[in-house]
XYZ file of C-alpha atoms in Angstrom:
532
model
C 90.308 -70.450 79.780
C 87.172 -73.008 79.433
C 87.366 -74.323 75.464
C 84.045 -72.103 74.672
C 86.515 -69.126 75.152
C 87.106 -67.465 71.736
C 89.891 -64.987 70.747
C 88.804 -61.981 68.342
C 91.147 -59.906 66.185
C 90.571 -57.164 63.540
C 92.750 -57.266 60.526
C 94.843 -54.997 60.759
C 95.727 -57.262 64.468
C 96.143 -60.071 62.241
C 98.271 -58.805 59.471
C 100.484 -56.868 62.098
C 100.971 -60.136 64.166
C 102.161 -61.678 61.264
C 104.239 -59.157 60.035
C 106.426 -59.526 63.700
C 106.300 -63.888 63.300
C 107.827 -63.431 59.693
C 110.126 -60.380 61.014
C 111.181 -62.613 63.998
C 111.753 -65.910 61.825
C 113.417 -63.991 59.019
C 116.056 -62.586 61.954
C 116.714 -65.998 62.585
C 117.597 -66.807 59.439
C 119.637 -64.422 58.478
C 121.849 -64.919 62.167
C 122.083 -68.289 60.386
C 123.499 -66.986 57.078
C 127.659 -66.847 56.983
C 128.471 -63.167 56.365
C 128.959 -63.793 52.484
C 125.781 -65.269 51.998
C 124.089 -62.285 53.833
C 126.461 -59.749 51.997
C 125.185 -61.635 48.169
C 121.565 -61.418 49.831
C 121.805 -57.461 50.575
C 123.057 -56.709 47.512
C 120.344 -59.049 45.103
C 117.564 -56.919 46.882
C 119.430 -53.741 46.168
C 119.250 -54.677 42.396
C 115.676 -55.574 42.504
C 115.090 -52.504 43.925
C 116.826 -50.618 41.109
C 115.278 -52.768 37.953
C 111.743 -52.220 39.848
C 112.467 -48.433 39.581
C 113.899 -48.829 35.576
C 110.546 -51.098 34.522
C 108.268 -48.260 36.346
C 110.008 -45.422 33.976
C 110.243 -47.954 31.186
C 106.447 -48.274 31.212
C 105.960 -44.917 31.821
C 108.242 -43.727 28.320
C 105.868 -46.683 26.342
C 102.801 -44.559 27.041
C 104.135 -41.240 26.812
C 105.114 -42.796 23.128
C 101.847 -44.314 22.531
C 100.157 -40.898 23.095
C 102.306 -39.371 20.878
C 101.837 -41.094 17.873
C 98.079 -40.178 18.542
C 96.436 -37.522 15.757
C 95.897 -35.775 18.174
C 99.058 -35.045 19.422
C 100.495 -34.514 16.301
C 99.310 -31.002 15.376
C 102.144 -28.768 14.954
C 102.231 -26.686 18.426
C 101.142 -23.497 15.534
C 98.285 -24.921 14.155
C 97.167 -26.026 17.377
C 97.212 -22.765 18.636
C 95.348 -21.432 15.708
C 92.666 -23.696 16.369
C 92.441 -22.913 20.143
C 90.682 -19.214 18.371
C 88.124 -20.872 17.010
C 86.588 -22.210 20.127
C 86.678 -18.699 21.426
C 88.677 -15.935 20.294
C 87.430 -13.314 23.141
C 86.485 -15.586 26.531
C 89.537 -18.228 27.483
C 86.575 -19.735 29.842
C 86.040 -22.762 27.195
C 89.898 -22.896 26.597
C 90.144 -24.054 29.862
C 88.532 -27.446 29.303
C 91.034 -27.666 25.995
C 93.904 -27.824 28.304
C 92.358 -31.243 30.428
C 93.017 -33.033 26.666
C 96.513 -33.955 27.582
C 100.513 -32.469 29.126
C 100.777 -31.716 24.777
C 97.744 -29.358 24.764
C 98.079 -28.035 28.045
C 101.327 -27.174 27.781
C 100.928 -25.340 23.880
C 98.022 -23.296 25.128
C 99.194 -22.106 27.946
C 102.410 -20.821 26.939
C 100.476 -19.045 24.383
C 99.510 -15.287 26.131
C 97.477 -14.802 23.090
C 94.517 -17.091 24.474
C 94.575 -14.993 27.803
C 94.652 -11.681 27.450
C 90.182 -11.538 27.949
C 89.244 -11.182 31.511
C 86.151 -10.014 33.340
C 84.533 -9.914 36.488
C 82.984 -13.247 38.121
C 85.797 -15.134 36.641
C 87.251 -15.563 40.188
C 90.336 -17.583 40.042
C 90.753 -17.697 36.179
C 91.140 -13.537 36.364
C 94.574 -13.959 37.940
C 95.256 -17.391 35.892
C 95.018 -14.796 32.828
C 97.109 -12.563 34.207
C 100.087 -14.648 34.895
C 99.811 -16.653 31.393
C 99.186 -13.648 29.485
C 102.357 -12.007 30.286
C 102.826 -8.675 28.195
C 100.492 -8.639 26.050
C 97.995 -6.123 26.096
C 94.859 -6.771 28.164
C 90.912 -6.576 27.066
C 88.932 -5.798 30.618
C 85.308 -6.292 30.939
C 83.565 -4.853 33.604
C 80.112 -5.341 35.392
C 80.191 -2.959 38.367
C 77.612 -4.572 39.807
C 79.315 -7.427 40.360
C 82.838 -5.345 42.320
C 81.068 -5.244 45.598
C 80.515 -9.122 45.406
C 84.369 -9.532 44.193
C 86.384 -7.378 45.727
C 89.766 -8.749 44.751
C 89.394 -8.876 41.413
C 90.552 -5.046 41.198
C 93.005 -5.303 43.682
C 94.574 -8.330 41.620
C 94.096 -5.994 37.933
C 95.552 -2.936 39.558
C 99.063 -3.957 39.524
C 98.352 -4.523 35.495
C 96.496 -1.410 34.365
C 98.747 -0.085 31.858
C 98.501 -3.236 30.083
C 94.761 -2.733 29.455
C 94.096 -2.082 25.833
C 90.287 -2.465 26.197
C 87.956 -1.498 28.575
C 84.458 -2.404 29.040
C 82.398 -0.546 31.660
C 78.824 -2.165 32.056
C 75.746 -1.513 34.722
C 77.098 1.876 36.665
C 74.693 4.085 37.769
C 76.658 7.645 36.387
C 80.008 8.331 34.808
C 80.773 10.609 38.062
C 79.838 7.451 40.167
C 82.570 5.034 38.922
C 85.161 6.575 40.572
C 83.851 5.813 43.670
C 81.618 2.479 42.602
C 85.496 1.196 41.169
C 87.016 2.000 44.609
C 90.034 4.328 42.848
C 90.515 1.758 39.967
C 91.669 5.017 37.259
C 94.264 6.469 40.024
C 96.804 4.123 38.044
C 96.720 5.679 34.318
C 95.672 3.538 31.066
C 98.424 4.677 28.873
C 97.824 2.053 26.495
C 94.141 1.923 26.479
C 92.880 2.231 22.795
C 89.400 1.386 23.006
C 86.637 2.325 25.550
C 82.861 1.307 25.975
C 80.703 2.755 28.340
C 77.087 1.278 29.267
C 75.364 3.734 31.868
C 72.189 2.488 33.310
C 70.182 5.398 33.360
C 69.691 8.267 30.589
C 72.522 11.183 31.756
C 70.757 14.227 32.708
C 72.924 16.388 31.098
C 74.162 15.259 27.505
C 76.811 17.832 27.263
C 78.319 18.760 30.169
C 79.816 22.297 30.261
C 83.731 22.464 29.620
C 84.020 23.958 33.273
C 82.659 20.858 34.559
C 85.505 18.268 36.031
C 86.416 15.586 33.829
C 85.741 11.856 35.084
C 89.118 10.333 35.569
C 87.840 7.474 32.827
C 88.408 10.048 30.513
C 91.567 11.491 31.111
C 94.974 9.982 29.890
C 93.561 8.832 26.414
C 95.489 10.115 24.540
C 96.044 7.169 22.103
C 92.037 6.001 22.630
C 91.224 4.614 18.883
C 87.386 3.234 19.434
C 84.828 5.201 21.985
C 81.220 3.632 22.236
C 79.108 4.930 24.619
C 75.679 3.986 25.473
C 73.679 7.020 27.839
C 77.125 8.081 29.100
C 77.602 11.912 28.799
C 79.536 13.369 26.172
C 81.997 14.796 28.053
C 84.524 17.753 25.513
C 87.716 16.358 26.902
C 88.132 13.135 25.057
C 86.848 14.701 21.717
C 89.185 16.023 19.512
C 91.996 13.261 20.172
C 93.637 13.171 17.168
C 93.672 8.895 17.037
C 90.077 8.448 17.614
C 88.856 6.641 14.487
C 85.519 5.067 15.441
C 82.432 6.405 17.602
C 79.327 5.134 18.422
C 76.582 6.638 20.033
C 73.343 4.533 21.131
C 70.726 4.095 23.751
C 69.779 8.423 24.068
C 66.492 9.071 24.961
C 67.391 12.909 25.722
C 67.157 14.573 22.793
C 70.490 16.043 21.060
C 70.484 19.943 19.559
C 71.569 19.561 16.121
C 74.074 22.624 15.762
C 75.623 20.696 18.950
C 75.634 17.251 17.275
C 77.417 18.712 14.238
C 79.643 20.421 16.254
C 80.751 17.533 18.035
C 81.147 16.110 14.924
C 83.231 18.927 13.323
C 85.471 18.422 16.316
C 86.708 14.858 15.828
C 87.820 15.079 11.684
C 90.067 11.989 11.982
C 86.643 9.884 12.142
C 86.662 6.591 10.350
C 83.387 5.128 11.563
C 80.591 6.424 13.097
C 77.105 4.921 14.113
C 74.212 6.586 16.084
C 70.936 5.991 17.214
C 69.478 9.303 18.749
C 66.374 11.955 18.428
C 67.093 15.326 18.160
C 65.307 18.318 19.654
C 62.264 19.418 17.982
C 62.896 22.726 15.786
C 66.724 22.413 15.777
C 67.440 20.566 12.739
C 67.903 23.224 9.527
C 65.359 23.492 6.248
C 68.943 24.630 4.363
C 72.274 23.689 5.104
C 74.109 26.035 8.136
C 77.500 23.993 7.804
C 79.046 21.786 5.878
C 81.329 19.345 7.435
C 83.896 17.374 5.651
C 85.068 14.280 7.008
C 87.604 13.790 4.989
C 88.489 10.318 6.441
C 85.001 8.771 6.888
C 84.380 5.005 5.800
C 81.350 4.579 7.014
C 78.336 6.212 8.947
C 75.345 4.660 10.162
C 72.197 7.105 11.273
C 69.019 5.776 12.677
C 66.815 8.317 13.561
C 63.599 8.623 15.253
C 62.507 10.504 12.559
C 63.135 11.061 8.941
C 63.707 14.427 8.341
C 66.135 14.481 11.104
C 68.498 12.261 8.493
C 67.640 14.473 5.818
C 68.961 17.774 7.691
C 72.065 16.056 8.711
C 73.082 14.575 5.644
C 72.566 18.124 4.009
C 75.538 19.606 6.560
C 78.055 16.656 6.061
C 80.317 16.216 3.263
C 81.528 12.654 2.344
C 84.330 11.654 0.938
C 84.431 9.184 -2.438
C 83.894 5.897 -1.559
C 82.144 6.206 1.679
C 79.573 3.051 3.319
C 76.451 4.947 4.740
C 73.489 3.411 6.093
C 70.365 5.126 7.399
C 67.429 3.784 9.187
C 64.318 5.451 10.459
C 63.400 3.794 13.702
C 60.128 5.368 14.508
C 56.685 3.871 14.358
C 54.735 6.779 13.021
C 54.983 7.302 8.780
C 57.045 4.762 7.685
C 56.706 5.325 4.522
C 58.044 9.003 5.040
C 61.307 8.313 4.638
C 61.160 6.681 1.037
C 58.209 8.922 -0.383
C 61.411 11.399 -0.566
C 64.121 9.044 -1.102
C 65.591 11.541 -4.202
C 65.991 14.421 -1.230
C 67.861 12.546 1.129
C 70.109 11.464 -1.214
C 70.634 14.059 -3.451
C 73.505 15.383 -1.050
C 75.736 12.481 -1.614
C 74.509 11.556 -4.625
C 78.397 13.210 -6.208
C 80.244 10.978 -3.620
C 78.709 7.971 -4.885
C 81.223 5.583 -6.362
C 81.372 2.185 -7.892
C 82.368 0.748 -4.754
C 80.128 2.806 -2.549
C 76.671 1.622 -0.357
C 73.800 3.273 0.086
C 71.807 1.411 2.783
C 68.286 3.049 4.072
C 66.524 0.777 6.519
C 62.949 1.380 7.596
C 61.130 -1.690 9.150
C 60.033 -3.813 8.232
C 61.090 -2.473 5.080
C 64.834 -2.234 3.387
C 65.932 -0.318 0.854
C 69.742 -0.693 -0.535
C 71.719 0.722 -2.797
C 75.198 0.051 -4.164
C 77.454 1.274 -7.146
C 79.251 -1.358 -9.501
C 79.978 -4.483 -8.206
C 77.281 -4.504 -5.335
C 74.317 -4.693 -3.986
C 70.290 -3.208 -4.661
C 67.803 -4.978 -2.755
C 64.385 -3.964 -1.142
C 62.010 -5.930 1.647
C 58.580 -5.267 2.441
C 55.584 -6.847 3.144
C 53.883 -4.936 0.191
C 57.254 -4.761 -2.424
C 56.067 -2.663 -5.290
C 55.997 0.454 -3.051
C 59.151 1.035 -3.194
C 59.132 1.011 -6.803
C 59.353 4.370 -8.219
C 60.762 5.826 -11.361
C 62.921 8.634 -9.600
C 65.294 5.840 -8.332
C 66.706 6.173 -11.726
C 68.349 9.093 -10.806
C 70.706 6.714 -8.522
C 73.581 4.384 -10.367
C 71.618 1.241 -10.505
C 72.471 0.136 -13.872
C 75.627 -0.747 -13.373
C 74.886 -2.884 -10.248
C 76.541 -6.791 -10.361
C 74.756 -8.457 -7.761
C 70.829 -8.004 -6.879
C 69.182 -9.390 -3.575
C 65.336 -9.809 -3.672
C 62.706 -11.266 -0.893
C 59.454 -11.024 0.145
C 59.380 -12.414 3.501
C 56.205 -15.021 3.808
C 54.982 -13.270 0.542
C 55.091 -14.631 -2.917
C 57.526 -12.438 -5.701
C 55.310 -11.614 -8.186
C 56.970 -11.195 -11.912
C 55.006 -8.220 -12.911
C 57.487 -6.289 -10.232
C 60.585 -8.537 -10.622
C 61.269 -8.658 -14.153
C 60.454 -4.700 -14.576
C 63.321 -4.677 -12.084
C 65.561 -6.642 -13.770
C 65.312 -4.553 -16.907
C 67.008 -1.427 -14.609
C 70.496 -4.093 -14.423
C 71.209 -5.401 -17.905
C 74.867 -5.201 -15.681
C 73.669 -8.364 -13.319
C 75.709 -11.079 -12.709
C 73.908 -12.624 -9.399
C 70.172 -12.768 -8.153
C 70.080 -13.582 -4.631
C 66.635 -14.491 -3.600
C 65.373 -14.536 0.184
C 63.409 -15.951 2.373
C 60.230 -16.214 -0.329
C 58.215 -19.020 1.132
C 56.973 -19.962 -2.556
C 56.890 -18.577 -5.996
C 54.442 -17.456 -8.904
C 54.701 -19.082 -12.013
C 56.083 -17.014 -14.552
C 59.176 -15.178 -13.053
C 61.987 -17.444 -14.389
C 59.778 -18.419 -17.327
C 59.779 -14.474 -18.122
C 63.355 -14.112 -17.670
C 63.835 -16.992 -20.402
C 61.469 -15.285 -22.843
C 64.058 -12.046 -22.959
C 67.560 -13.090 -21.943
C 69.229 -10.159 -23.150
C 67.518 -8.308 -20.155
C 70.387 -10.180 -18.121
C 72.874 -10.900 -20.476
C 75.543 -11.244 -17.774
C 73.360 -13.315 -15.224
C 75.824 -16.226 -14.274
C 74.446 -16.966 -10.620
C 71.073 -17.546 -9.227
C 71.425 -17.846 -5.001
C 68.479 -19.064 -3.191
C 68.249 -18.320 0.850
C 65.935 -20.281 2.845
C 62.726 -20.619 -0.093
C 60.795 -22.766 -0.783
C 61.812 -24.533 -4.134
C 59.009 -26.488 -6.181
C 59.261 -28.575 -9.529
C 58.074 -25.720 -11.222
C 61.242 -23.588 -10.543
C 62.848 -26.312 -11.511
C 61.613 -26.381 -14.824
C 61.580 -22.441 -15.424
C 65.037 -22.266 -14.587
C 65.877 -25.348 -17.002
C 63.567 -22.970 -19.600
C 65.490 -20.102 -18.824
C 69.074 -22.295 -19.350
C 67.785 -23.754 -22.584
C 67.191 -20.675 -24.231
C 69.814 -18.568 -23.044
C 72.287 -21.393 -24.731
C 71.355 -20.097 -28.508
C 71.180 -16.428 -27.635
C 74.264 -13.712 -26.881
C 73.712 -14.143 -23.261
C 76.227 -15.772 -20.759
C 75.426 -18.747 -19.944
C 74.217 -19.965 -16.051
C 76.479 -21.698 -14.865
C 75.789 -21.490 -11.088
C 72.881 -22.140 -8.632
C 73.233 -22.059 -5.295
C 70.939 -23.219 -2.659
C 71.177 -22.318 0.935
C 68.681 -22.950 3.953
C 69.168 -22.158 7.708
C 66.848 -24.476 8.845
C 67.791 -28.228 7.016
C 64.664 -27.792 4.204
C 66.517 -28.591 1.307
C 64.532 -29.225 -2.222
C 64.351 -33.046 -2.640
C 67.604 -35.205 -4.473
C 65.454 -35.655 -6.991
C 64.981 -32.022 -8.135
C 68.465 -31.346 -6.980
C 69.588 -34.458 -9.871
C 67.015 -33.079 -12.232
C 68.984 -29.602 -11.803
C 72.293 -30.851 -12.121
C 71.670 -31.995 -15.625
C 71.343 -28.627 -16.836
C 73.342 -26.556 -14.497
C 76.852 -27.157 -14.312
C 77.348 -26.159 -10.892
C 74.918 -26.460 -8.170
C 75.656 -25.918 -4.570
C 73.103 -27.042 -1.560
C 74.127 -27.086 1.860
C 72.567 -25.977 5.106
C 73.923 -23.189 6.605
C 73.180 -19.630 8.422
C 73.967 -17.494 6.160
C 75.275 -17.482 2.125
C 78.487 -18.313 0.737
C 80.608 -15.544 -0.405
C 79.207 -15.671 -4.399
C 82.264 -13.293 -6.098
């Protein structure tokens, strides 16, 4: 080898040749060693061994105590759980993030079956990670059909758990007699438990009511204890009417038109009715000038009509009978006469006018205009873009004098006081004005107010919702305060002051208020405070 010649080696070469010199010189040492010494050696690296191992769990129990004595770790494991609900109480998809937080949190919120029991297709792997943490408890199943061919084994993995399901959710099928194939035999397994169905069917049924001859869809067989049915263009089918658990029912999305003595039929058929709400049309010439029927549902909460077209409320309302105490809202949907509807307000209520109670609401909706009505305790308010319309003496007929609370807007418009104090005179009862979105105000309406307090001798609270507030309501309502102090009146004692979108009157008006008020709320939020 000429002394040029050089000798390369990787690392790994070096460390390993290394590794055998100190192996081969420690071998000689130890052949050196008397027996005892090697014996003491043996047993020193045996104990070295062992304290390594006790420092490792040592240090390991220091930071598992560290952690605990973190805030949050310290949540009792039930008010953690409670908390989990507010991040989501229906999709466990942004729970799952929750449980990266640490072993504590992971290990609370997944025992708890309560945060699993929602599952739906495209969930892929978390669809069977609900299923195992959810245990028992009663499932909630939503359902794009769309999405089964893409997924195959997500019904294959919920088969095995269908009389868990408590809630089903059926979205984007093409028919009702198409699921059965579309869900590849899904309903052979029966829902025994299922107490609340909604159907969404793509395309407008061609026959509303099927005949009783016709076969049942196997969705709608074994439902016997089925408490909530919305459907949405799915065929009314007679078999699951009539189940004597079915409390609510909602009916939406119709184009076809419905033959009234049909509708109230349907209706006359399901009597144990809590809640119904329905947006349909129905056929031209079939709704009644007099009442055919009456039916009474005895058991009715609340009812919500919107019809295409006002007299097809009218003619329903006249062959219903409500109970005392019962919530109904009506809304006219269509485009043509709007104003239809509330030039014969009187009619349409006239046939509940007896039911009404101090606790009951009257809601008709026409937009962009509102009407409201409510007994004792509640609510009277009206929207429109021109407001005195609505106005009319024959309103009087209705229990408005007695109302407590009293919600007023204009949209963009000014509230003029030559309609708003009139108003006021109708509820010497009031005991809250809730004002929204008015985008400014016309001198004169507080000011007015101040000038004849006994007109609202009960007033105590003045809300405002997103308005704009100037100096000058400042200074009414400070007039209006003032002057209600030497008179019989009650005194304000509350203003709140609410806005959705962070415009808040300035700190100096807000201070200037305070002075006079003795309570005045501001904060920025979406909708009001509860003001009983």
């Amino acid at each position: 080898m000429t002394p040029d010649a050089t000798l390369e080696l990787s690392v790994e070469q070096l460390i390993d040749a290394l590794n055998k010199k100190l192996f081969m010189e420690c071998a000689r040492v130890q052949a050196a060693m008397p027996p005892r010494s090697r014996a003491l050696a043996v047993t020193l690296a045996t104990e070295v061994d062992a304290l390594e191992k006790r420092a490792v769990d040592v240090l390991q129990e220091v930071l598992s105590l560290r952690n605990s004595l973190r805030p949050v770790n310290r949540l009792p494991p039930e008010v953690l759980a409670s908390c989990v609900t507010f991040v989501s109480d229906t999709d466990p998809r942004p729970i799952v993030s929750l449980t990266h937080v640490c072993r504590y949190w992971r290990k609370v919120i997944s025992s708890d079956p309560r945060h699993w029991t929602s599952i739906a297709t495209g969930w892929n792997r978390l669809a069977s990670l609900c299923l195992e943490r959810s245990g028992a408890v009663p499932l909630a199943v939503d359902i794009t059909v769309s999405d089964i061919d893409m997924n195959d084994n997500f019904l294959e993995t919920l088969a095995a758990h269908t009389s868990r399901i408590s809630s089903l959710r059926l979205v984007e099928h093409s028919s009702i007699d198409a699921l059965e194939d579309e869900l590849h035999g899904f309903f052979h397994s029966p829902m025994l438990n299922l107490t609340s169905l909604e159907l969404e069917q793509e395309e407008d049924p061609v026959a509303l009511f099927p005949s009783s001859e016709d076969p049942v869809p196997p969705v709608f067989q074994n439902v016997s204890k089925l408490e909530s049915l919305r459907l949405t263009q799915t065929p009314l089918y007679p078999s699951p009417f009539g189940i004597a658990s079915l409390r609510e029912l909602k009916l939406t999305g119709y184009a076809t038109p419905f033959h009234f003595e049909t509708f109230v039929g349907f209706l006359a058929s399901n009597l144990s009715l809590e809640v119904v709400t329905f947006r349909l049309q129905f056929v031209k010439g079939s709704v009644p000038v007099n009442t055919v029927r009456v039916v009474s549902l005895s058991r009715l909460r609340y009812l919500s009509i919107n019809c295409v077209k006002p007299i097809d409320a009218r003619g329903l309302l006249s062959c219903l009978k409500f109970p005392r105490g019962v919530h109904l809202h009506i809304m006219h949907s269509g485009a043509d006469q709007p104003n239809l509807l509330y030039s014969s307000l009187p009619a349409v209520l006239a046939p509940i006018h007896e039911a009404l109670t101090p606790i009951t609401v009257v809601k008709v909706q026409c937009s962009p205009m509102k009407l409201q009505l409510l007994g004792s305790r509640g609510l009277f308010s009206f929207r429109s873009a021109k407001s005195p319309v609505f106005w009319d003496p024959e309103l009087k007929l209705h229990p408005i004098a007695s109302v407590r609370e009293l919600h007023v807007g204009s949209g963009s418009q000014s509230l003029d006081p030559a309609f708003l104090v009139p108003l006021l005179a109708q509820v010497p009862a009031l005991e809250t004005l809730v004002v929204t979105n008015t985008r400014s105000w016309t001198t004169g309406i507080f000011d007015s107010l101040a000038g004849q307090p006994l007109r609202c001798p009960s007033l105590k609270t003045i809300a405002f919702f997103n308005c704009t507030l100037t100096a000058q309501t400042v200074q009414e309502l400070e007039s209006m305060v003032t002057k209600r102090k030497g008179s019989e009146a009650t005194w304000l004692c509350r203003v709140v002051i609410v806005s959705s979108t962070g415009a808040l009157p300035s700190y100096t008006l807000i201070r200037q208020l305070r002075q006079q008020v003795p309570f005045v709320d501001v904060r920025v939020a979406d909708e009001l405070p509860d003001l009983s």
